Amino acid sequence: MLGHMALGDLEREVMTQLWDAGEPLTVRQVHERLSRQRDLAYTTVMTVLDRLAKKGVVRQQKADRAYKYVPAQTREEMTASVMLDALTSSDDQDAALAYFVGQLPPDALAAAIEAAQKKR
Amino acid sequence: MTALLLGALGLTLSLVVPGLLARARWPDRAPVAAVLLWQSITLTAVLAALGVVLAAPEEVTRAAGSGQFAAEVTVIGALAVAAVIIVRLLLSLIGVSRRSRARRARHRLLVDLLDRAEQHRELGPDNLRILDGALPLAYCVPGREPRVVLSNGVLQVLDREQVDAVLAHEQTHLRHRHEVVMESFTAFYRAVPGPLRSRRPLDAVHLLLEMIADDVARRRVGAAPLRAALEQLSDAVPLADDVKPEADARGRRLARLSSSHKPSVVLNALVTAAAVGLLVLPTVILVVPWLDRALEEWPL
């Protein structure tokens, strides 16, 4: 059986495969890519993709007879939105998560995140 | 008389004292006790408001010598208003903690998926997550499965010792459950009617919690790396000129880290005593005698 940590690791590895592929992948294709590094059941990969789809981070596309999976956002997009969420607070919302660097106004934040992403 | 005094106390505690305490600098030397004092001020203000709601109608009807029926109606009305205040506070608290939990759960899911920590196992803790991106960011995601998140930018501008200082700071927020303190102040802020609202307690307590985390990190790794980390991370982020309060807060934290650290035992004891006294004394001096009188003539 998969432990809790193992499942989290697996979800991350599946996402990494989808991000690196740059095109929609079938369960079989994800399974093949992961199997190069480790022994993994096909059904496990299917379960993980299903979970990720339920969480809204990957989208399912019907292609011919098989389902293909594609990330809902690119890695860069998701990173930027996570950072924005970490730094955002308003009176209607609960406090921001990230305080160490201090607070910026929202539009300055978005610009700063975007600029930093380009710098890489 | 009781209602008037309680009203004056409540108004002083919610309108006058927060401004004075937020401007004071001595809390920087006793941040833990100062957080306790803020909590005591807030709670006492709520209790005073409840006291006014309960005592004022009773005192007025008694002074007016109203009949049994009027007194009964007044007491029931007062209890209803008090119940509304309590329910509003509780609902606000439940709402804030539920929304915070949902937001953190989603955030945790995403940082777990984006994590690049396999390239940085030497940094240590299992709950550390590393994000791609040059914007230097360090924060924690509290909860049952807490996370500390660093962006790659942090690893680029800080050396190992400074990273350890940042980690010690963030782990302190998690270990001391600082989010619970912030949630309770946020809930209170949101429950107070608009014109009476003030962000002062929220902002002041937030800064004090940062100082508490700074103190633990300083004890663990020394003041120099923490101070350097704070400066490096601030310089790396373009802070707009109009964010003055934030710049002040940073200045206060840096100033504490430059001076030699002598936790003031006397100040801590005094402030803690003040916090406890504030909570207990009005009840003993004002509420208990009133309750004695009121219960004697209890109409129900």
Short mmCIF file of C-alpha atoms in Angstrom, two decimals:
data_model
loop_
_atom_site.label_atom_id
_atom_site.label_comp_id
_atom_site.label_asym_id
_atom_site.label_seq_id
_atom_site.Cartn_x
_atom_site.Cartn_y
_atom_site.Cartn_z
CA MET A 1 0.00 0.00 0.00
CA LEU A 2 1.01 3.58 -0.57
CA GLY A 3 1.71 5.62 2.51
CA HIS A 4 0.52 9.19 2.75
CA MET A 5 3.89 10.73 1.99
CA ALA A 6 4.40 8.36 -0.93
CA LEU A 7 1.12 9.45 -2.45
CA GLY A 8 2.13 13.11 -2.18
CA ASP A 9 5.50 12.34 -3.82
CA LEU A 10 3.75 10.44 -6.58
CA GLU A 11 1.34 13.28 -7.26
CA ARG A 12 4.28 15.64 -7.58
CA GLU A 13 6.14 13.29 -9.92
CA VAL A 14 3.08 12.84 -12.13
CA MET A 15 2.64 16.62 -12.33
CA THR A 16 6.31 17.01 -13.20
CA GLN A 17 5.92 14.52 -16.07
CA LEU A 18 2.88 16.37 -17.40
CA TRP A 19 4.62 19.75 -17.13
CA ASP A 20 7.81 18.48 -18.78
CA ALA A 21 5.93 16.75 -21.60
CA GLY A 22 4.39 19.99 -22.85
CA GLU A 23 1.52 18.06 -24.46
CA PRO A 24 -1.47 16.05 -23.19
CA LEU A 25 -0.50 12.52 -22.08
CA THR A 26 -2.53 9.32 -21.69
CA VAL A 27 -2.35 7.29 -18.51
CA ARG A 28 -0.21 4.79 -20.41
CA GLN A 29 2.27 7.47 -21.48
CA VAL A 30 2.59 8.83 -17.92
CA HIS A 31 3.01 5.28 -16.65
CA GLU A 32 5.78 4.57 -19.19
CA ARG A 33 7.70 7.70 -18.26
CA LEU A 34 7.47 7.01 -14.52
CA SER A 35 8.35 3.34 -14.95
CA ARG A 36 11.79 4.31 -16.21
CA GLN A 37 12.71 5.25 -12.65
CA ARG A 38 10.63 2.89 -10.58
CA ASP A 39 8.28 -0.07 -10.50
CA LEU A 40 4.74 1.24 -10.55
CA ALA A 41 1.30 -0.25 -11.23
CA TYR A 42 -0.69 1.18 -14.13
CA THR A 43 -3.78 1.46 -11.93
CA THR A 44 -1.83 3.51 -9.40
CA VAL A 45 -0.98 6.08 -12.05
CA MET A 46 -4.63 6.12 -13.11
CA THR A 47 -5.75 6.73 -9.53
CA VAL A 48 -3.25 9.56 -9.06
CA LEU A 49 -4.32 11.27 -12.31
CA ASP A 50 -7.94 10.92 -11.27
CA ARG A 51 -7.20 12.53 -7.90
CA LEU A 52 -5.32 15.39 -9.53
CA ALA A 53 -8.24 15.96 -11.92
CA LYS A 54 -10.68 16.04 -8.97
CA LYS A 55 -8.49 18.66 -7.31
CA GLY A 56 -8.65 20.75 -10.47
CA VAL A 57 -4.92 20.88 -11.13
CA VAL A 58 -5.06 18.69 -14.26
CA ARG A 59 -7.73 18.57 -16.96
CA GLN A 60 -9.06 15.47 -18.64
CA GLN A 61 -9.40 15.56 -22.44
CA LYS A 62 -11.25 12.94 -24.45
CA ALA A 63 -9.05 11.92 -27.40
CA ASP A 64 -10.19 9.00 -29.59
CA ARG A 65 -10.89 6.23 -27.15
CA ALA A 66 -8.45 7.23 -24.41
CA TYR A 67 -8.43 10.08 -21.95
CA LYS A 68 -5.51 12.46 -22.08
CA TYR A 69 -4.37 14.62 -19.19
CA VAL A 70 -2.97 18.14 -19.30
CA PRO A 71 -1.98 20.49 -16.44
CA ALA A 72 -4.57 23.19 -15.77
CA GLN A 73 -1.74 25.74 -15.54
CA THR A 74 1.90 25.72 -16.58
CA ARG A 75 4.40 25.34 -13.76
CA GLU A 76 5.28 29.04 -14.08
CA GLU A 77 1.63 30.11 -13.96
CA MET A 78 0.90 27.96 -10.94
CA THR A 79 4.03 29.21 -9.14
CA ALA A 80 3.04 32.82 -9.78
CA SER A 81 -0.50 32.29 -8.53
CA VAL A 82 0.75 30.49 -5.41
CA MET A 83 3.10 33.38 -4.66
CA LEU A 84 0.35 35.91 -5.22
CA ASP A 85 -1.94 33.99 -2.88
CA ALA A 86 0.79 33.82 -0.24
CA LEU A 87 1.29 37.57 -0.35
CA THR A 88 -2.31 38.68 -0.63
CA SER A 89 -4.48 39.85 2.20
CA SER A 90 -7.51 42.09 2.45
CA ASP A 91 -10.02 43.04 5.09
CA ASP A 92 -12.53 40.51 3.79
CA GLN A 93 -9.98 37.77 3.69
CA ASP A 94 -7.77 36.22 6.22
CA ALA A 95 -4.23 37.31 6.74
CA ALA A 96 -1.51 36.87 4.15
CA LEU A 97 0.77 33.89 4.65
CA ALA A 98 4.05 35.50 3.66
CA TYR A 99 5.21 38.26 5.93
CA PHE A 100 8.93 37.90 6.03
CA VAL A 101 9.60 40.27 3.17
CA GLY A 102 6.80 42.62 4.04
CA GLN A 103 3.71 43.63 2.17
CA LEU A 104 3.25 45.14 -1.26
CA PRO A 105 0.13 46.57 -2.89
CA PRO A 106 -1.58 43.88 -5.05
CA ASP A 107 -0.68 45.28 -8.49
CA ALA A 108 2.91 45.89 -7.45
CA LEU A 109 2.94 42.30 -6.21
CA ALA A 110 1.74 40.83 -9.47
CA ALA A 111 4.29 42.94 -11.35
CA ALA A 112 7.11 41.93 -8.99
CA ILE A 113 6.28 38.24 -9.33
CA GLU A 114 6.10 38.50 -13.12
CA ALA A 115 9.37 40.41 -13.33
CA ALA A 116 11.09 37.88 -11.09
CA GLN A 117 9.82 34.97 -13.18
CA LYS A 118 11.24 36.54 -16.35
CA LYS A 119 14.60 37.13 -14.75
CA ARG A 120 15.23 33.40 -14.46
CA MET B 1 -23.71 53.97 37.47
CA THR B 2 -22.26 50.52 36.75
CA ALA B 3 -23.35 50.75 33.12
CA LEU B 4 -21.80 54.20 32.71
CA LEU B 5 -18.47 53.09 34.17
CA LEU B 6 -18.42 49.92 32.08
CA GLY B 7 -19.29 51.96 29.00
CA ALA B 8 -16.47 54.40 29.68
CA LEU B 9 -14.07 51.47 30.20
CA GLY B 10 -15.18 49.77 26.99
CA LEU B 11 -14.85 52.93 24.91
CA THR B 12 -11.46 53.76 26.40
CA LEU B 13 -10.23 50.25 25.67
CA SER B 14 -11.47 50.21 22.10
CA LEU B 15 -10.86 53.82 21.03
CA VAL B 16 -8.05 55.30 23.11
CA VAL B 17 -5.81 52.54 24.44
CA PRO B 18 -5.09 50.77 21.09
CA GLY B 19 -3.69 53.99 19.62
CA LEU B 20 -1.41 54.58 22.59
CA LEU B 21 -0.24 50.97 22.77
CA ALA B 22 0.36 50.77 19.01
CA ARG B 23 2.61 53.84 19.16
CA ALA B 24 4.53 52.71 22.24
CA ARG B 25 7.98 51.18 21.79
CA TRP B 26 8.34 49.34 25.08
CA PRO B 27 6.36 46.31 23.79
CA ASP B 28 9.40 45.59 21.56
CA ARG B 29 11.23 44.56 24.73
CA ALA B 30 8.47 42.27 26.01
CA PRO B 31 6.60 41.01 22.95
CA VAL B 32 5.08 37.92 24.56
CA ALA B 33 3.59 39.86 27.46
CA ALA B 34 2.48 42.59 25.05
CA VAL B 35 0.48 40.07 22.98
CA LEU B 36 -1.13 38.93 26.21
CA LEU B 37 -1.99 42.57 27.00
CA TRP B 38 -3.60 43.08 23.57
CA GLN B 39 -5.69 39.96 24.11
CA SER B 40 -6.71 41.15 27.55
CA ILE B 41 -7.67 44.61 26.22
CA THR B 42 -9.80 43.13 23.47
CA LEU B 43 -11.52 40.61 25.71
CA THR B 44 -12.17 43.19 28.42
CA ALA B 45 -13.68 45.58 25.85
CA VAL B 46 -16.07 42.82 24.76
CA LEU B 47 -16.97 42.00 28.36
CA ALA B 48 -17.53 45.70 29.10
CA ALA B 49 -19.87 45.98 26.11
CA LEU B 50 -21.80 42.94 27.34
CA GLY B 51 -21.87 44.49 30.82
CA VAL B 52 -23.37 47.72 29.49
CA VAL B 53 -26.02 45.84 27.55
CA LEU B 54 -27.03 43.87 30.64
CA ALA B 55 -26.67 46.52 33.33
CA ALA B 56 -27.98 49.68 31.63
CA PRO B 57 -31.62 48.58 31.12
CA GLU B 58 -31.79 47.07 34.57
CA GLU B 59 -30.41 50.21 36.21
CA VAL B 60 -32.73 52.48 34.26
CA THR B 61 -35.88 50.51 35.08
CA ARG B 62 -34.86 50.24 38.73
CA ALA B 63 -34.15 53.96 38.99
CA ALA B 64 -37.43 54.77 37.26
CA GLY B 65 -39.22 52.45 39.67
CA SER B 66 -40.94 50.65 36.82
CA GLY B 67 -43.30 47.81 37.54
CA GLN B 68 -42.62 44.09 37.47
CA PHE B 69 -43.74 43.66 33.86
CA ALA B 70 -41.52 46.44 32.46
CA ALA B 71 -38.56 45.04 34.39
CA GLU B 72 -39.14 41.56 32.98
CA VAL B 73 -39.36 42.81 29.40
CA THR B 74 -36.21 44.85 29.88
CA VAL B 75 -34.21 41.91 31.23
CA ILE B 76 -35.31 39.65 28.37
CA GLY B 77 -34.45 42.33 25.82
CA ALA B 78 -31.02 42.86 27.37
CA LEU B 79 -30.28 39.13 27.39
CA ALA B 80 -31.30 38.92 23.72
CA VAL B 81 -28.95 41.74 22.72
CA ALA B 82 -26.10 40.16 24.69
CA ALA B 83 -26.78 36.84 22.98
CA VAL B 84 -26.64 38.54 19.56
CA ILE B 85 -23.23 40.01 20.37
CA ILE B 86 -21.86 36.66 21.52
CA VAL B 87 -23.27 34.77 18.53
CA ARG B 88 -21.88 37.37 16.12
CA LEU B 89 -18.41 36.98 17.62
CA LEU B 90 -18.59 33.19 17.52
CA LEU B 91 -19.83 33.12 13.92
CA SER B 92 -17.04 35.45 12.91
CA LEU B 93 -14.48 33.20 14.60
CA ILE B 94 -15.89 30.07 12.95
CA GLY B 95 -15.99 31.80 9.56
CA VAL B 96 -12.44 33.09 9.76
CA SER B 97 -10.97 29.78 10.87
CA ARG B 98 -12.95 27.80 8.28
CA ARG B 99 -11.89 30.08 5.41
CA SER B 100 -8.29 30.08 6.63
CA ARG B 101 -8.24 26.29 6.80
CA ALA B 102 -9.65 25.92 3.29
CA ARG B 103 -7.23 28.45 1.87
CA ARG B 104 -4.24 26.82 3.56
CA ALA B 105 -5.28 23.33 2.46
CA ARG B 106 -5.41 24.49 -1.17
CA HIS B 107 -2.13 26.36 -0.79
CA ARG B 108 -0.46 23.31 0.75
CA LEU B 109 -1.67 21.10 -2.12
CA LEU B 110 -0.13 23.46 -4.68
CA VAL B 111 3.23 23.95 -2.95
CA ASP B 112 3.50 20.18 -2.53
CA LEU B 113 3.01 19.76 -6.30
CA LEU B 114 5.45 22.55 -7.19
CA ASP B 115 8.08 21.51 -4.66
CA ARG B 116 11.70 21.37 -5.80
CA ALA B 117 13.07 20.36 -2.43
CA GLU B 118 14.59 17.12 -3.72
CA GLN B 119 17.44 19.32 -4.95
CA HIS B 120 17.87 20.79 -1.47
CA ARG B 121 17.56 17.89 0.97
CA GLU B 122 20.60 19.17 2.87
CA LEU B 123 18.51 22.06 4.20
CA GLY B 124 16.77 19.70 6.55
CA PRO B 125 13.18 19.77 7.66
CA ASP B 126 10.68 17.38 6.02
CA ASN B 127 8.03 20.08 5.84
CA LEU B 128 10.20 22.41 3.73
CA ARG B 129 9.00 23.20 0.21
CA ILE B 130 11.00 25.08 -2.43
CA LEU B 131 9.34 27.07 -5.20
CA ASP B 132 10.96 28.05 -8.49
CA GLY B 133 11.19 31.78 -9.02
CA ALA B 134 13.61 34.58 -8.34
CA LEU B 135 11.30 36.65 -6.12
CA PRO B 136 12.64 35.99 -2.61
CA LEU B 137 9.78 34.64 -0.51
CA ALA B 138 9.81 32.86 2.83
CA TYR B 139 6.67 31.96 4.71
CA CYS B 140 4.85 29.20 6.50
CA VAL B 141 1.52 27.48 5.89
CA PRO B 142 0.13 26.57 9.32
CA GLY B 143 -2.25 23.73 10.03
CA ARG B 144 -2.23 20.07 10.96
CA GLU B 145 0.26 19.40 8.18
CA PRO B 146 2.30 22.60 8.27
CA ARG B 147 4.76 23.66 5.58
CA VAL B 148 7.62 26.11 5.42
CA VAL B 149 7.99 27.55 1.93
CA LEU B 150 11.08 29.20 0.45
CA SER B 151 11.43 30.46 -3.08
CA ASN B 152 14.56 29.71 -5.03
CA GLY B 153 15.28 33.45 -4.86
CA VAL B 154 15.84 33.12 -1.10
CA LEU B 155 18.45 30.43 -1.67
CA GLN B 156 20.17 32.66 -4.21
CA VAL B 157 20.51 35.72 -1.97
CA LEU B 158 21.06 34.09 1.44
CA ASP B 159 23.90 31.92 2.68
CA ARG B 160 23.31 28.72 4.61
CA GLU B 161 23.41 30.34 8.06
CA GLN B 162 20.92 32.99 7.01
CA VAL B 163 18.60 30.36 5.52
CA ASP B 164 18.75 28.51 8.85
CA ALA B 165 17.78 31.74 10.61
CA VAL B 166 14.76 32.17 8.32
CA LEU B 167 13.76 28.53 8.85
CA ALA B 168 14.02 28.88 12.63
CA HIS B 169 11.86 32.02 12.44
CA GLU B 170 9.14 30.32 10.37
CA GLN B 171 9.18 27.10 12.41
CA THR B 172 8.55 29.23 15.51
CA HIS B 173 5.35 30.63 13.96
CA LEU B 174 4.24 27.05 13.37
CA ARG B 175 5.27 25.61 16.71
CA HIS B 176 3.72 28.44 18.73
CA ARG B 177 0.50 28.32 16.67
CA HIS B 178 0.68 32.05 15.93
CA GLU B 179 -2.06 31.66 13.31
CA VAL B 180 -4.58 30.97 16.09
CA VAL B 181 -3.73 34.29 17.73
CA MET B 182 -4.04 36.15 14.42
CA GLU B 183 -7.29 34.38 13.58
CA SER B 184 -8.89 35.44 16.86
CA PHE B 185 -7.93 39.09 16.31
CA THR B 186 -9.13 38.93 12.69
CA ALA B 187 -12.43 37.43 13.84
CA PHE B 188 -12.88 40.21 16.40
CA TYR B 189 -12.00 42.86 13.83
CA ARG B 190 -14.59 41.50 11.40
CA ALA B 191 -17.30 41.19 14.07
CA VAL B 192 -17.02 44.83 15.17
CA PRO B 193 -19.42 47.22 13.34
CA GLY B 194 -17.67 49.22 10.58
CA PRO B 195 -17.25 52.68 12.18
CA LEU B 196 -15.74 51.20 15.36
CA ARG B 197 -13.31 48.92 13.53
CA SER B 198 -9.60 49.47 13.86
CA ARG B 199 -6.74 47.57 12.26
CA ARG B 200 -4.40 48.72 15.02
CA PRO B 201 -4.64 45.62 17.22
CA LEU B 202 -4.27 43.33 14.18
CA ASP B 203 -1.18 45.10 12.86
CA ALA B 204 0.42 45.55 16.27
CA VAL B 205 -0.09 41.92 17.28
CA HIS B 206 1.19 40.75 13.94
CA LEU B 207 4.41 42.71 14.40
CA LEU B 208 4.79 41.38 17.97
CA LEU B 209 4.42 37.79 16.72
CA GLU B 210 7.20 38.49 14.20
CA MET B 211 9.37 39.74 17.06
CA ILE B 212 8.63 36.62 19.09
CA ALA B 213 9.69 34.44 16.15
CA ASP B 214 12.79 36.64 15.72
CA ASP B 215 13.72 36.11 19.37
CA VAL B 216 13.55 32.31 19.10
CA ALA B 217 15.51 32.34 15.84
CA ARG B 218 18.09 34.65 17.40
CA ARG B 219 18.57 32.29 20.33
CA ARG B 220 19.05 29.39 17.92
CA VAL B 221 21.36 30.88 15.29
CA GLY B 222 22.42 34.29 16.61
CA ALA B 223 21.23 37.79 15.78
CA ALA B 224 23.69 38.51 12.97
CA PRO B 225 22.47 35.96 10.38
CA LEU B 226 18.83 36.76 11.09
CA ARG B 227 19.44 40.46 10.75
CA ALA B 228 21.39 39.94 7.53
CA ALA B 229 18.61 37.73 6.16
CA LEU B 230 15.97 40.32 6.95
CA GLU B 231 18.00 43.06 5.27
CA GLN B 232 18.83 40.96 2.21
CA LEU B 233 15.24 39.90 1.68
CA SER B 234 13.95 43.46 2.09
CA ASP B 235 16.51 44.86 -0.35
CA ALA B 236 15.63 42.21 -2.90
CA VAL B 237 11.98 43.19 -2.95
CA PRO B 238 11.12 46.60 -4.38
CA LEU B 239 9.09 48.12 -1.55
CA ALA B 240 6.90 50.97 -2.70
CA ASP B 241 7.50 54.29 -0.93
CA ASP B 242 3.90 54.51 0.24
CA VAL B 243 4.14 51.33 2.31
CA LYS B 244 5.49 53.28 5.24
CA PRO B 245 3.98 51.28 8.12
CA GLU B 246 5.64 48.16 6.76
CA ALA B 247 8.98 49.92 6.51
CA ASP B 248 8.56 51.08 10.14
CA ALA B 249 7.81 47.56 11.25
CA ARG B 250 10.93 46.31 9.52
CA GLY B 251 12.97 49.08 11.09
CA ARG B 252 11.73 48.12 14.55
CA ARG B 253 12.60 44.48 14.01
CA LEU B 254 16.06 45.36 12.73
CA ALA B 255 16.67 47.75 15.62
CA ARG B 256 15.86 45.02 18.14
CA LEU B 257 18.26 42.66 16.39
CA SER B 258 21.11 45.19 16.48
CA SER B 259 20.93 45.93 20.18
CA SER B 260 22.13 43.38 22.66
CA HIS B 261 19.32 41.12 23.70
CA LYS B 262 18.32 41.54 27.31
CA PRO B 263 14.82 40.25 27.90
CA SER B 264 13.37 42.55 30.53
CA VAL B 265 12.10 40.35 33.35
CA VAL B 266 10.59 43.28 35.24
CA LEU B 267 8.80 44.66 32.19
CA ASN B 268 7.46 41.21 31.32
CA ALA B 269 6.13 40.70 34.84
CA LEU B 270 4.56 44.17 34.96
CA VAL B 271 2.83 43.84 31.60
CA THR B 272 1.57 40.35 32.37
CA ALA B 273 0.19 41.60 35.69
CA ALA B 274 -1.49 44.50 33.88
CA ALA B 275 -3.07 42.09 31.38
CA VAL B 276 -4.46 39.86 34.12
CA GLY B 277 -5.53 42.83 36.24
CA LEU B 278 -7.37 44.45 33.34
CA LEU B 279 -9.36 41.28 32.81
CA VAL B 280 -10.13 40.58 36.46
CA LEU B 281 -10.44 43.95 38.24
CA PRO B 282 -13.39 45.51 36.37
CA THR B 283 -15.35 42.32 36.98
CA VAL B 284 -14.58 42.34 40.68
CA ILE B 285 -15.01 46.08 41.24
CA LEU B 286 -17.95 46.83 38.96
CA VAL B 287 -19.81 43.72 37.90
CA VAL B 288 -20.00 41.73 41.12
CA PRO B 289 -21.58 44.53 43.24
CA TRP B 290 -24.05 45.28 40.43
CA LEU B 291 -24.95 41.61 40.11
CA ASP B 292 -25.55 41.46 43.88
CA ARG B 293 -27.99 44.35 43.72
CA ALA B 294 -29.63 43.20 40.51
CA LEU B 295 -30.17 39.63 41.70
CA GLU B 296 -31.88 40.81 44.87
CA GLU B 297 -34.51 42.45 42.77
CA TRP B 298 -34.43 39.88 39.96
CA PRO B 299 -37.85 40.04 38.41
CA LEU B 300 -37.95 36.61 36.78
#
